[in-house]
Coordinates of C-alpha atoms in Angstrom, one line a residue:
M1 CA 17.4 55.2 291.8
T2 CA 17.7 56.1 288.2
R3 CA 16.3 53.0 286.7
F4 CA 9.5 47.7 284.6
V5 CA 0.9 39.0 278.6
Q6 CA -1.4 37.9 277.6
V7 CA -4.6 38.0 279.7
A8 CA -7.7 36.1 278.6
G9 CA -8.5 37.5 275.3
V10 CA -6.0 40.3 275.5
L11 CA -1.3 41.4 278.8
A12 CA 3.2 44.0 281.5
L13 CA 6.0 46.1 284.3
G14 CA 8.5 43.1 285.1
I15 CA 8.3 45.4 285.2
A16 CA 9.6 43.0 285.5
W17 CA 9.3 42.8 287.3
N18 CA 9.6 39.7 289.4
P19 CA 13.3 39.0 290.1
M20 CA 14.2 35.4 290.6
A21 CA 17.5 33.9 291.8
F22 CA 19.8 34.8 288.9
G23 CA 22.9 32.9 288.2
Q24 CA 25.3 33.7 285.4
E25 CA 22.6 32.6 282.9
S26 CA 19.1 33.6 283.9
T27 CA 16.2 31.4 282.8
E28 CA 13.5 34.0 283.5
Y29 CA 11.4 35.3 280.6
I30 CA 8.6 37.8 280.7
R31 CA 5.8 38.7 278.2
D32 CA 4.9 42.3 278.7
T33 CA 1.7 43.4 276.9
C34 CA 1.0 47.1 276.5
V35 CA -2.8 47.8 276.7
K36 CA -4.6 51.0 275.9
V37 CA -8.1 51.5 277.3
R38 CA -10.7 53.0 275.0
D39 CA -12.1 56.4 275.8
G40 CA -14.7 56.3 278.5
K41 CA -14.1 52.7 279.4
A42 CA -11.6 53.0 282.3
A43 CA -14.0 51.8 285.0
E44 CA -15.4 48.9 283.0
Y45 CA -11.9 47.8 282.1
S46 CA -10.8 47.9 285.8
D47 CA -13.7 45.5 286.5
Y48 CA -12.7 43.4 283.5
L49 CA -9.3 42.9 285.0
R50 CA -10.7 41.4 288.1
D51 CA -11.7 38.3 286.1
S52 CA -8.3 38.4 284.4
A53 CA -6.7 38.1 287.8
K54 CA -8.9 35.1 288.6
L55 CA -7.8 33.4 285.4
A56 CA -4.2 34.2 286.0
K57 CA -4.3 32.7 289.5
V58 CA -5.6 29.4 288.1
R59 CA -2.6 29.4 285.7
V60 CA -0.1 30.4 288.4
D61 CA -1.4 27.7 290.7
S62 CA -1.2 25.1 287.9
G63 CA 2.4 26.1 287.0
V64 CA 1.5 27.5 283.6
Y65 CA 2.7 31.0 284.7
E66 CA 5.3 31.8 287.3
T67 CA 3.9 35.2 288.1
Y68 CA 1.3 37.6 286.7
I69 CA 1.4 41.4 287.3
I70 CA -1.0 44.2 286.5
A71 CA 0.5 47.6 286.4
Q72 CA -1.4 50.9 285.7
A73 CA 0.2 54.0 284.3
S74 CA 1.0 56.8 286.7
Y75 CA 3.2 59.1 284.6
P76 CA 2.5 59.8 281.9
T77 CA -1.3 59.2 281.7
G78 CA -4.1 59.9 279.3
R79 CA -3.5 60.3 275.5
S80 CA 0.2 60.9 276.0
A81 CA 0.7 57.5 277.6
R82 CA 1.7 54.8 275.3
C83 CA 0.2 52.2 277.6
D84 CA -2.6 52.6 280.2
Y85 CA -1.7 49.1 281.6
H86 CA 1.1 46.7 281.4
L87 CA 0.1 43.1 281.9
V88 CA 3.1 40.9 282.6
I89 CA 3.5 37.1 282.7
S90 CA 6.8 35.6 283.8
W91 CA 8.1 32.1 283.4
N92 CA 11.2 30.4 284.7
K93 CA 12.0 29.0 281.3
F94 CA 11.4 29.9 277.6
P95 CA 7.5 30.0 277.5
G96 CA 5.5 27.4 275.6
E97 CA 2.8 28.3 273.2
P98 CA -0.3 30.1 274.5
P99 CA -3.1 27.9 276.0
T100 CA -5.5 26.4 273.4
P101 CA -9.1 27.7 273.3
E102 CA -10.2 24.4 275.0
Q103 CA -7.7 24.9 277.8
T104 CA -8.7 28.5 278.2
E105 CA -12.3 27.5 278.6
A106 CA -11.4 24.9 281.2
D107 CA -9.3 27.5 283.1
M108 CA -12.1 30.0 283.0
K109 CA -14.5 27.5 284.4
K110 CA -12.1 26.7 287.2
A111 CA -11.7 30.4 287.9
G112 CA -15.5 30.8 288.2
I113 CA -15.8 33.0 285.1
S114 CA -19.3 32.5 283.7
M115 CA -18.8 34.4 280.5
S116 CA -17.8 32.3 277.4
R117 CA -14.3 32.6 276.0
T118 CA -15.5 34.2 272.8
A119 CA -17.8 36.6 274.7
R120 CA -14.9 37.6 277.0
A121 CA -12.6 38.2 274.1
A122 CA -15.2 40.4 272.4
K123 CA -15.7 42.3 275.7
G124 CA -11.9 42.9 275.9
A125 CA -11.8 44.3 272.4
E126 CA -14.8 46.6 273.2
L127 CA -13.0 48.0 276.2
S128 CA -9.3 48.1 275.1
Y129 CA -6.8 47.3 272.4
I130 CA -3.3 45.9 272.5
V131 CA -0.5 48.4 271.5
G132 CA 2.1 45.7 271.4
A133 CA 3.7 42.8 273.3
D134 CA 7.4 42.1 274.1
L135 CA 9.0 38.9 275.0
M136 CA 12.1 39.6 277.2
R137 CA 14.8 37.7 279.0
G138 CA 15.8 38.5 282.5
R139 CA 19.5 39.4 282.8
A140 CA 20.1 40.5 286.4
A141 CA 18.0 41.3 289.5
A142 CA 18.2 42.5 293.1
G143 CA 15.5 42.5 295.8
T144 CA 12.3 40.6 296.0
G145 CA 10.5 42.3 293.0
V146 CA 7.6 44.7 292.7
V147 CA 4.8 44.5 295.3
K148 CA 1.1 45.1 295.2
N149 CA 0.3 48.8 295.7
G150 CA 3.9 49.7 295.2
Y151 CA 5.4 51.5 292.1
A152 CA 7.7 50.6 289.3
R153 CA 9.9 53.0 287.3
V154 CA 10.6 51.5 283.9
N155 CA 13.7 52.7 282.0
Y156 CA 13.7 52.0 278.3
F157 CA 17.1 51.6 276.6
K158 CA 18.2 51.4 273.0
I159 CA 21.5 49.5 273.0
K160 CA 24.0 50.5 270.4
P161 CA 24.8 47.9 267.7
G162 CA 27.1 45.1 268.9
M163 CA 27.1 46.2 272.5
Q164 CA 24.4 44.1 274.2
G165 CA 26.9 41.9 275.9
D166 CA 28.8 44.9 277.3
W167 CA 25.6 46.5 278.4
V168 CA 24.5 43.4 280.3
R169 CA 28.0 43.1 282.0
L170 CA 27.9 46.8 283.0
E171 CA 24.4 46.5 284.5
T172 CA 25.3 43.3 286.3
T173 CA 28.7 44.4 287.7
G174 CA 27.8 48.1 288.2
W175 CA 24.1 48.6 289.1
K176 CA 23.3 45.2 290.6
P177 CA 25.6 45.5 293.6
L178 CA 24.2 49.0 294.2
A179 CA 20.6 47.8 293.9
E180 CA 21.3 44.9 296.3
S181 CA 22.6 47.3 298.9
A182 CA 19.5 49.6 298.4
A183 CA 17.1 46.6 298.6
K184 CA 18.5 45.6 302.1
D185 CA 18.1 49.2 303.4
S186 CA 15.0 50.5 301.6
G187 CA 12.9 47.5 300.4
T188 CA 13.4 48.5 296.8
S189 CA 14.1 46.1 293.9
W190 CA 15.8 46.2 290.5
S191 CA 15.8 44.1 287.4
A192 CA 17.2 44.2 283.9
Y193 CA 15.8 42.6 280.7
T194 CA 16.8 42.4 277.0
M195 CA 14.5 41.9 274.1
V196 CA 14.0 38.5 272.6
M197 CA 11.0 39.2 270.3
P198 CA 10.3 41.3 268.3
G199 CA 13.6 42.3 266.8
G200 CA 15.2 44.6 264.3
A201 CA 17.0 47.9 264.0
D202 CA 13.8 50.0 263.9
L203 CA 12.7 49.1 267.5
P204 CA 12.5 52.2 269.7
Y205 CA 14.0 50.2 272.6
D206 CA 15.5 46.7 273.1
A207 CA 16.2 46.6 276.8
I208 CA 14.6 47.8 280.1
T209 CA 15.5 48.1 283.7
V210 CA 12.8 48.2 286.4
D211 CA 13.1 49.9 289.7
G212 CA 10.5 48.7 292.2
Y213 CA 9.5 50.8 295.2
P214 CA 7.2 49.6 298.0
S215 CA 5.2 52.9 298.2
W216 CA 4.7 56.3 296.6
E217 CA 6.7 57.9 299.4
A218 CA 9.6 55.6 298.7
L219 CA 9.5 56.5 295.0
G220 CA 9.6 60.2 295.9
K221 CA 12.4 59.7 298.4
G222 CA 14.5 57.6 296.0
I223 CA 17.8 56.1 297.2
P224 CA 21.2 57.8 297.9
V225 CA 22.9 56.6 294.7
R226 CA 26.3 58.3 295.2
S227 CA 26.8 57.3 298.8
I228 CA 25.8 53.7 298.1
W229 CA 28.1 53.7 295.0
S230 CA 31.0 54.8 297.1
K231 CA 30.4 51.9 299.5
V232 CA 30.0 49.1 297.0
H233 CA 32.4 50.4 294.3
P234 CA 35.1 52.3 296.3
E235 CA 37.6 51.8 293.5
Q236 CA 35.4 53.0 290.7
D237 CA 34.4 56.6 289.9
F238 CA 30.6 57.1 289.4
A239 CA 30.9 59.7 286.7
A240 CA 33.3 57.5 284.7
F241 CA 30.8 54.6 285.0
T242 CA 27.8 56.7 283.8
A243 CA 30.0 58.0 280.9
R244 CA 30.7 54.4 280.0
Q245 CA 27.0 53.6 280.0
A246 CA 26.3 56.5 277.7
T247 CA 28.7 55.0 275.1
M248 CA 26.7 51.8 275.1
S249 CA 23.0 52.9 275.1
D250 CA 20.5 55.7 274.9
R251 CA 17.6 56.0 277.3
P252 CA 14.7 57.4 275.3
R253 CA 11.9 57.2 277.9
I254 CA 11.1 56.6 281.6
D255 CA 7.6 55.7 282.7
V256 CA 6.1 55.2 286.2
Y257 CA 3.4 52.6 287.0
K258 CA 1.4 51.6 290.0
I259 CA 1.4 47.9 290.7
V260 CA -2.3 47.0 290.9
D261 CA -1.8 43.3 291.5
V262 CA 0.9 40.6 291.8
I263 CA -0.2 37.0 291.6
K264 CA 2.3 34.3 292.5
K265 CA 2.4 31.1 294.5

């Protein structure tokens, strides 16, 4: 298929990433934090994320987060990768303000993290830095979302001025039925998001779609787009549809990530 937070002291790709039951108006929001690991610190940062997952579980269990996802870059990687990790929090409503320092300390204690909040923040800064964070709103989804040890292909879109509503309608009426059919047959997933914050004409992208695959093999195999399209849209020409898409948006980049962890109730 041609279509992916804030952690303690830092977080990616919903992707994303975690489709909910969408009606006409979705209430899902995600905070996707792009993290770059400092040179020579990859192993230490991987260990650091284990405590991040413990803290996230406390917050998921208490209802502060709906879902927490850790995704690691597969293609591209190294210096050419904008993000080494995406750390993604999802909520089923517009998120509240971040937890206070006092609440974070209490959550860390509940998670069994012995390091102090300030020491953990300093450790995070020693191992990594945040490239940026996006707050996005879910627009449409199919399937059950990305899965641990699976993969996500994140498609970045720059929607042309004044065409966001048309782009969302086209994704919802065109790609969503195709993705729903593929999810039943292949265990894949798909979701679409538009940017809430930051904003402005200079952003390199303002929407994403996330294709979730249960395994590397499934990613390589892909799905038979044209045959599924003929089944779900017998009255609509696929080439005409893609041409219509091209009038609404550009797709400057596609990245692939491995899903390291998915934490949800």
